[in-house]
Amino acid sequence: MVAAGRGNILASRLIHRAHAEPHWFLYATTCALIEADRARPGTAEHIAALPGITFLDLDLPAALAVAQETTWATAHTLHAAQPIPDRPEGAVVATTAPETWKGQPVRTLDLNP
């Protein structure tokens, strides 16, 4: 989210596709939104105003997953990326820090140019 706020072209393309193309979905966890705003103030309002992004709340199953980890944003995102009936293969985590996800059971999309 911070990358999108800083004008990362790949992040911008993902956001555009999620808004413009059917069957393209872009999810953002609320914990990651908060962490992004702490890293770069104003990011939360900017991202929240963009069309095409679905925000995932910190519901009870997500909170229980977050409680087991040290960082809320990573834990909430990891929980949200797990397979569910609507996404049997799970979600792909778009990131500029792919090293964060090494060893985790998620697929990543590196947004670094």
PDB file of C-alpha atoms in Angstrom:
ATOM      1  CA  MET A   1       0.000   0.000   0.000  1.00  0.00           C
ATOM      2  CA  VAL A   2       2.875   2.308   0.727  1.00  0.00           C
ATOM      3  CA  ALA A   3       4.268   1.483  -2.721  1.00  0.00           C
ATOM      4  CA  ALA A   4       0.959   2.484  -4.325  1.00  0.00           C
ATOM      5  CA  GLY A   5       0.965   5.718  -2.356  1.00  0.00           C
ATOM      6  CA  ARG A   6       4.461   6.439  -3.628  1.00  0.00           C
ATOM      7  CA  GLY A   7       3.414   5.891  -7.237  1.00  0.00           C
ATOM      8  CA  ASN A   8       4.693   2.343  -7.846  1.00  0.00           C
ATOM      9  CA  ILE A   9       3.581   1.630 -11.417  1.00  0.00           C
ATOM     10  CA  LEU A  10       2.997  -2.086 -10.846  1.00  0.00           C
ATOM     11  CA  ALA A  11       0.823  -1.436  -7.783  1.00  0.00           C
ATOM     12  CA  SER A  12      -1.083   1.201  -9.756  1.00  0.00           C
ATOM     13  CA  ARG A  13      -1.716  -1.278 -12.565  1.00  0.00           C
ATOM     14  CA  LEU A  14      -3.099  -3.834 -10.124  1.00  0.00           C
ATOM     15  CA  ILE A  15      -5.455  -1.263  -8.645  1.00  0.00           C
ATOM     16  CA  HIS A  16      -6.571  -0.161 -12.107  1.00  0.00           C
ATOM     17  CA  ARG A  17      -7.219  -3.738 -13.263  1.00  0.00           C
ATOM     18  CA  ALA A  18      -9.224  -4.540 -10.129  1.00  0.00           C
ATOM     19  CA  HIS A  19     -11.411  -1.532 -10.872  1.00  0.00           C
ATOM     20  CA  ALA A  20     -11.704  -1.901 -14.641  1.00  0.00           C
ATOM     21  CA  GLU A  21     -11.777  -5.623 -15.345  1.00  0.00           C
ATOM     22  CA  PRO A  22     -14.412  -8.144 -14.308  1.00  0.00           C
ATOM     23  CA  HIS A  23     -13.188 -11.076 -12.224  1.00  0.00           C
ATOM     24  CA  TRP A  24     -10.106  -9.167 -11.015  1.00  0.00           C
ATOM     25  CA  PHE A  25     -10.156  -8.719  -7.265  1.00  0.00           C
ATOM     26  CA  LEU A  26      -7.798  -6.819  -5.036  1.00  0.00           C
ATOM     27  CA  TYR A  27      -8.053  -7.313  -1.291  1.00  0.00           C
ATOM     28  CA  ALA A  28      -6.384  -5.312   1.459  1.00  0.00           C
ATOM     29  CA  THR A  29      -6.368  -6.229   5.120  1.00  0.00           C
ATOM     30  CA  THR A  30      -7.249  -3.533   7.601  1.00  0.00           C
ATOM     31  CA  CYS A  31      -4.141  -4.323   9.660  1.00  0.00           C
ATOM     32  CA  ALA A  32      -1.935  -3.747   6.612  1.00  0.00           C
ATOM     33  CA  LEU A  33      -3.809  -0.509   5.908  1.00  0.00           C
ATOM     34  CA  ILE A  34      -3.039   0.748   9.410  1.00  0.00           C
ATOM     35  CA  GLU A  35       0.621  -0.278   9.208  1.00  0.00           C
ATOM     36  CA  ALA A  36       0.968   1.423   5.814  1.00  0.00           C
ATOM     37  CA  ASP A  37      -0.478   4.635   7.232  1.00  0.00           C
ATOM     38  CA  ARG A  38       1.945   4.533  10.144  1.00  0.00           C
ATOM     39  CA  ALA A  39       4.846   4.120   7.713  1.00  0.00           C
ATOM     40  CA  ARG A  40       3.566   6.864   5.418  1.00  0.00           C
ATOM     41  CA  PRO A  41       0.871   9.102   6.937  1.00  0.00           C
ATOM     42  CA  GLY A  42      -2.046   9.727   4.598  1.00  0.00           C
ATOM     43  CA  THR A  43      -1.751   6.355   2.875  1.00  0.00           C
ATOM     44  CA  ALA A  44      -4.882   4.931   4.517  1.00  0.00           C
ATOM     45  CA  GLU A  45      -7.160   7.694   3.243  1.00  0.00           C
ATOM     46  CA  HIS A  46      -5.587   7.539  -0.209  1.00  0.00           C
ATOM     47  CA  ILE A  47      -5.964   3.764  -0.533  1.00  0.00           C
ATOM     48  CA  ALA A  48      -9.449   3.731   1.021  1.00  0.00           C
ATOM     49  CA  ALA A  49     -10.652   6.219  -1.600  1.00  0.00           C
ATOM     50  CA  LEU A  50      -9.545   4.076  -4.538  1.00  0.00           C
ATOM     51  CA  PRO A  51     -12.157   2.043  -6.399  1.00  0.00           C
ATOM     52  CA  GLY A  52     -11.706  -1.673  -6.851  1.00  0.00           C
ATOM     53  CA  ILE A  53     -10.151  -2.527  -3.492  1.00  0.00           C
ATOM     54  CA  THR A  54     -12.053  -4.706  -1.045  1.00  0.00           C
ATOM     55  CA  PHE A  55     -11.005  -4.247   2.574  1.00  0.00           C
ATOM     56  CA  LEU A  56     -10.929  -7.290   4.812  1.00  0.00           C
ATOM     57  CA  ASP A  57     -11.970  -6.693   8.390  1.00  0.00           C
ATOM     58  CA  LEU A  58     -10.242  -8.101  11.413  1.00  0.00           C
ATOM     59  CA  ASP A  59     -12.918 -10.659  12.229  1.00  0.00           C
ATOM     60  CA  LEU A  60     -12.582 -13.260  14.984  1.00  0.00           C
ATOM     61  CA  PRO A  61     -10.739 -15.932  12.919  1.00  0.00           C
ATOM     62  CA  ALA A  62      -8.322 -13.261  11.647  1.00  0.00           C
ATOM     63  CA  ALA A  63      -7.825 -11.887  15.173  1.00  0.00           C
ATOM     64  CA  LEU A  64      -6.978 -15.369  16.449  1.00  0.00           C
ATOM     65  CA  ALA A  65      -4.420 -15.746  13.641  1.00  0.00           C
ATOM     66  CA  VAL A  66      -2.954 -12.307  14.370  1.00  0.00           C
ATOM     67  CA  ALA A  67      -2.652 -13.134  18.069  1.00  0.00           C
ATOM     68  CA  GLN A  68      -0.153 -15.893  17.220  1.00  0.00           C
ATOM     69  CA  GLU A  69       2.262 -13.645  15.288  1.00  0.00           C
ATOM     70  CA  THR A  70       4.451 -10.640  16.062  1.00  0.00           C
ATOM     71  CA  THR A  71       3.325  -8.238  13.322  1.00  0.00           C
ATOM     72  CA  TRP A  72      -0.349  -7.597  12.765  1.00  0.00           C
ATOM     73  CA  ALA A  73      -0.152  -6.649   9.086  1.00  0.00           C
ATOM     74  CA  THR A  74       1.833  -9.712   8.049  1.00  0.00           C
ATOM     75  CA  ALA A  75      -0.304 -12.048  10.159  1.00  0.00           C
ATOM     76  CA  HIS A  76      -3.604 -10.603   8.897  1.00  0.00           C
ATOM     77  CA  THR A  77      -2.396 -10.743   5.282  1.00  0.00           C
ATOM     78  CA  LEU A  78      -1.137 -14.301   5.699  1.00  0.00           C
ATOM     79  CA  HIS A  79      -4.501 -15.307   7.151  1.00  0.00           C
ATOM     80  CA  ALA A  80      -6.395 -13.584   4.321  1.00  0.00           C
ATOM     81  CA  ALA A  81      -4.246 -15.260   1.654  1.00  0.00           C
ATOM     82  CA  GLN A  82      -5.077 -18.784   2.785  1.00  0.00           C
ATOM     83  CA  PRO A  83      -7.348 -20.963   0.614  1.00  0.00           C
ATOM     84  CA  ILE A  84     -11.095 -20.595   1.109  1.00  0.00           C
ATOM     85  CA  PRO A  85     -13.997 -21.937  -0.981  1.00  0.00           C
ATOM     86  CA  ASP A  86     -14.040 -18.778  -3.162  1.00  0.00           C
ATOM     87  CA  ARG A  87     -10.251 -18.969  -3.661  1.00  0.00           C
ATOM     88  CA  PRO A  88      -9.280 -22.640  -3.421  1.00  0.00           C
ATOM     89  CA  GLU A  89      -5.665 -21.852  -4.346  1.00  0.00           C
ATOM     90  CA  GLY A  90      -5.489 -18.947  -1.915  1.00  0.00           C
ATOM     91  CA  ALA A  91      -4.624 -15.371  -2.782  1.00  0.00           C
ATOM     92  CA  VAL A  92      -1.389 -13.934  -4.126  1.00  0.00           C
ATOM     93  CA  VAL A  93       0.348 -11.378  -1.906  1.00  0.00           C
ATOM     94  CA  ALA A  94       1.525  -8.353  -3.899  1.00  0.00           C
ATOM     95  CA  THR A  95       4.569  -6.920  -2.155  1.00  0.00           C
ATOM     96  CA  THR A  96       7.711  -4.837  -2.491  1.00  0.00           C
ATOM     97  CA  ALA A  97       9.262  -6.935   0.293  1.00  0.00           C
ATOM     98  CA  PRO A  98       9.122 -10.519  -1.018  1.00  0.00           C
ATOM     99  CA  GLU A  99      11.746 -11.600   1.512  1.00  0.00           C
ATOM    100  CA  THR A 100       9.115 -11.103   4.233  1.00  0.00           C
ATOM    101  CA  TRP A 101       7.135 -13.984   2.767  1.00  0.00           C
ATOM    102  CA  LYS A 102       9.941 -16.526   2.272  1.00  0.00           C
ATOM    103  CA  GLY A 103       9.005 -19.774   3.975  1.00  0.00           C
ATOM    104  CA  GLN A 104       5.358 -18.753   4.292  1.00  0.00           C
ATOM    105  CA  PRO A 105       2.603 -20.793   2.605  1.00  0.00           C
ATOM    106  CA  VAL A 106       1.616 -18.018   0.164  1.00  0.00           C
ATOM    107  CA  ARG A 107       2.360 -17.078  -3.415  1.00  0.00           C
ATOM    108  CA  THR A 108       3.825 -13.622  -3.940  1.00  0.00           C
ATOM    109  CA  LEU A 109       3.941 -11.057  -6.718  1.00  0.00           C
ATOM    110  CA  ASP A 110       7.053  -8.894  -6.491  1.00  0.00           C
ATOM    111  CA  LEU A 111       6.122  -5.261  -7.205  1.00  0.00           C
ATOM    112  CA  ASN A 112       9.707  -4.077  -7.400  1.00  0.00           C
ATOM    113  CA  PRO A 113      10.568  -2.596 -10.814  1.00  0.00           C
TER     114      PRO A 113
END
